[in-house]
Every structure is written in C-alpha cells, then in structure tokens.
Amino acid sequence: MSRIGVHDGPEYAKGKEKGAIHMVSAFATANELVLGQIKINDKSNEITAIPELLDLLEIRGCLITIDAMGCQREIAKKIVDKGADYLLAVKGNQGKLHEAFENHFSIEKVNQWKGDTFRTEEKSHGRMESRLHIVSDIFDEFVNLSFDWKGMKTLGIILSARMEDGVFNTDDISVRYYISSAELTAEEFAHAAREHWAIENKLHWKMDVAMREDDCRIRRGNAAEMLTGFRHMAVNMLNNTKTFKAGLKRKQKKAAMSTQYLSEVLAGCGVS
C-alpha cells in the first residue's frame, strides 16, 4: 500500500506588512516524491486546504497519513470516498475521540496489552528511545464514534519512552493516539506512523537547507508559490536520479557544472 503524507508549512519569511505564506503538500514516502501542493488562502486554513489538495490527486489504494490538524470528519470521508484509507493522529481538537482514548488506553493498560503489539528501538545522540505500538479493533464507545468517522476500523496507540545510561526515564513517557480506516497490524501501523514524518528530513530539510527556501525574499504576486513548485520539481528530479550518490546540495552543484549529469537528471523525467 502506497503511503502519502500530508503536511503544512510556511514557505517564505516575513516581510513588510506581510507574513509567510503557507502551503499544504502531499509527499509519497516510498518514492520520496512531491505529488502536489496547494497554497492556503489568507482567510482560510489547513482544514479547508487539505480537501482541495486531495481533489487534485489520484489516491485510490493509498494510505493517507495526516497529523492532528487534519483529523476532521469531512477529510476522513473524502479519503474513503476516493478509494483510499486514512491514518489520522488524534489530539484534543477532537474532544470526544481523544477522551475515549484516554479513558480506555491508560499507560498501565497499554503496558499490559495482550493483543497485537510491535516494539521498536532507536538510538540517536547517545539516547535510546523505545516505542511500543498497539492496534485494536473498535469497541464500546468507539463503536458509536465510528458513525461520525467513515470507515473507522482500527485504533492505534504509540507509547514512547527514552532510556539514558541504561535507565528508562519514567518522567518522559508520551502516548499518541491514531484512528485508521485500514485494517493494520501493529507492525504496519508502526511503519506508517514513522514514515509519516519522513517529509521532515526528506523534503522540508532539503527545501530549507539545500534549496535555502527560508532565505528567499521574493514576495510579489504569486511568485513565492510558483517558486516553491519549481523547487519541488527540482527535488523530485534530483531524488529520482540514482547515477550519482550524494546529497541534494552536491547533486545541484554537479548538475550546474556537468552537462552530462544534467542530461541524466532531465532524461530521468523524460524531458531530455
């Protein structure tokens, strides 16, 4: 199942009487490919922009992951109506749903879960983080809530704890909640939830560091939005070229200095 993450983010810094524009992007995590983007209108927000972006995409058979700002009934319905599945993070903006999770999935209950679980461990900067992933079918009050959330079949919970010097920090335990219309195993849920954040280092970081997007001060008309589209196209083309294994910045320099490599980049997109 292909996974598409939907994220929002500012695209240029503030200027005279003008704040940053905000874009919502769809990113295919498996292919590291930007599928589409849409600008959020000044008098609108992500909640109205995400359905507009979904209308532009062919998502049948995909798993759409969105963080809590996109956990909305109409967004869930649109995804299912288009033949896809959703995995949505649940926070306090959906009060009844979040309360049901807190009532039924305390830390103690999650730690003693007898159903499907999957544990991962990740070491970074001298610290070990352990994540316990559990999935459950809907039950009790979730059955009533499922009438509001089209296709809801799976509840997902992630319990995260950090370990320093061989000891888990009990004061730094976090619990995250998810709903999905897909029938996911705990391992599938773990990979999907983790891959959702690939957009941070596989797209946003590249846009900010390699493309230096935050340093751009072009604001006139729709120029900022258009340039973001060009940058996304450049990232897609360079990610797609595998003949030179390097970071995006080095690939940019090589394309600028080598017509042969530039031809390879363009040929990979069928435009050379």
mmCIF file of N, CA and C in Angstrom, residues 5-10 25 27 29 32 67 69 193-210:
data_model
loop_
_atom_site.group_PDB
_atom_site.id
_atom_site.type_symbol
_atom_site.label_atom_id
_atom_site.label_comp_id
_atom_site.label_asym_id
_atom_site.label_seq_id
_atom_site.Cartn_x
_atom_site.Cartn_y
_atom_site.Cartn_z
ATOM 1 N N GLY A 5 1.893 11.273 2.815
ATOM 2 C CA GLY A 5 1.799 12.143 3.982
ATOM 3 C C GLY A 5 1.371 13.532 3.560
ATOM 4 N N VAL A 6 0.465 14.123 4.296
ATOM 5 C CA VAL A 6 0.009 15.487 4.012
ATOM 6 C C VAL A 6 0.487 16.383 5.149
ATOM 7 N N HIS A 7 1.237 17.420 4.785
ATOM 8 C CA HIS A 7 1.825 18.323 5.770
ATOM 9 C C HIS A 7 1.609 19.766 5.344
ATOM 10 N N ASP A 8 1.713 20.655 6.320
ATOM 11 C CA ASP A 8 1.666 22.072 6.005
ATOM 12 C C ASP A 8 2.941 22.719 6.508
ATOM 13 N N GLY A 9 3.251 23.908 5.979
ATOM 14 C CA GLY A 9 4.442 24.610 6.440
ATOM 15 C C GLY A 9 4.584 25.948 5.757
ATOM 16 N N PRO A 10 5.234 26.913 6.417
ATOM 17 C CA PRO A 10 5.467 28.214 5.796
ATOM 18 C C PRO A 10 6.510 28.099 4.700
ATOM 19 N N SER A 25 1.358 20.255 1.345
ATOM 20 C CA SER A 25 1.984 19.396 0.349
ATOM 21 C C SER A 25 1.630 17.937 0.594
ATOM 22 N N PHE A 27 3.199 14.176 -0.026
ATOM 23 C CA PHE A 27 4.516 13.593 -0.237
ATOM 24 C C PHE A 27 4.413 12.073 -0.198
ATOM 25 N N THR A 29 5.953 8.841 0.501
ATOM 26 C CA THR A 29 7.134 8.488 1.288
ATOM 27 C C THR A 29 7.972 7.404 0.621
ATOM 28 N N GLU A 32 9.762 9.178 -2.244
ATOM 29 C CA GLU A 32 10.329 10.488 -1.913
ATOM 30 C C GLU A 32 9.966 11.501 -2.999
ATOM 31 N N ASP A 67 -1.367 14.580 10.247
ATOM 32 C CA ASP A 67 -1.261 14.806 11.683
ATOM 33 C C ASP A 67 -2.559 15.409 12.219
ATOM 34 N N MET A 69 -3.933 18.196 12.917
ATOM 35 C CA MET A 69 -4.698 19.310 12.349
ATOM 36 C C MET A 69 -5.627 18.835 11.233
ATOM 37 N N ALA A 193 3.165 5.137 10.770
ATOM 38 C CA ALA A 193 3.276 6.302 11.646
ATOM 39 C C ALA A 193 4.670 6.901 11.582
ATOM 40 N N ARG A 194 5.689 6.043 11.495
ATOM 41 C CA ARG A 194 7.065 6.534 11.435
ATOM 42 C C ARG A 194 7.360 7.197 10.089
ATOM 43 N N GLU A 195 6.897 6.587 9.010
ATOM 44 C CA GLU A 195 7.179 7.124 7.687
ATOM 45 C C GLU A 195 6.477 8.444 7.431
ATOM 46 N N HIS A 196 5.399 8.702 8.178
ATOM 47 C CA HIS A 196 4.708 9.976 8.004
ATOM 48 C C HIS A 196 5.653 11.152 8.191
ATOM 49 N N TRP A 197 6.589 11.023 9.125
ATOM 50 C CA TRP A 197 7.491 12.124 9.430
ATOM 51 C C TRP A 197 8.715 12.152 8.525
ATOM 52 N N ALA A 198 8.757 11.262 7.523
ATOM 53 C CA ALA A 198 9.867 11.302 6.563
ATOM 54 C C ALA A 198 9.890 12.620 5.804
ATOM 55 N N ILE A 199 8.730 13.267 5.709
ATOM 56 C CA ILE A 199 8.686 14.531 4.975
ATOM 57 C C ILE A 199 9.563 15.594 5.639
ATOM 58 N N GLU A 200 9.817 15.451 6.941
ATOM 59 C CA GLU A 200 10.621 16.455 7.632
ATOM 60 C C GLU A 200 12.068 16.438 7.153
ATOM 61 N N ASN A 201 12.665 15.241 7.029
ATOM 62 C CA ASN A 201 14.071 15.205 6.608
ATOM 63 C C ASN A 201 14.262 14.868 5.139
ATOM 64 N N LYS A 202 13.215 14.386 4.494
ATOM 65 C CA LYS A 202 13.347 14.059 3.075
ATOM 66 C C LYS A 202 12.782 15.141 2.160
ATOM 67 N N LEU A 203 12.065 16.106 2.744
ATOM 68 C CA LEU A 203 11.552 17.212 1.935
ATOM 69 C C LEU A 203 11.808 18.561 2.609
ATOM 70 N N HIS A 204 11.221 18.777 3.795
ATOM 71 C CA HIS A 204 11.348 20.090 4.433
ATOM 72 C C HIS A 204 12.802 20.461 4.686
ATOM 73 N N TRP A 205 13.600 19.512 5.169
ATOM 74 C CA TRP A 205 15.005 19.806 5.446
ATOM 75 C C TRP A 205 15.741 20.141 4.158
ATOM 76 N N LYS A 206 15.435 19.410 3.099
ATOM 77 C CA LYS A 206 16.081 19.672 1.811
ATOM 78 C C LYS A 206 15.670 21.028 1.256
ATOM 79 N N MET A 207 14.405 21.370 1.434
ATOM 80 C CA MET A 207 13.942 22.674 0.949
ATOM 81 C C MET A 207 14.602 23.806 1.718
ATOM 82 N N ASP A 208 14.762 23.627 3.026
ATOM 83 C CA ASP A 208 15.316 24.690 3.868
ATOM 84 C C ASP A 208 16.829 24.804 3.729
ATOM 85 N N VAL A 209 17.526 23.657 3.698
ATOM 86 C CA VAL A 209 18.986 23.670 3.712
ATOM 87 C C VAL A 209 19.574 23.681 2.307
ATOM 88 N N ALA A 210 19.167 22.717 1.468
ATOM 89 C CA ALA A 210 19.747 22.631 0.129
ATOM 90 C C ALA A 210 19.207 23.723 -0.790
#
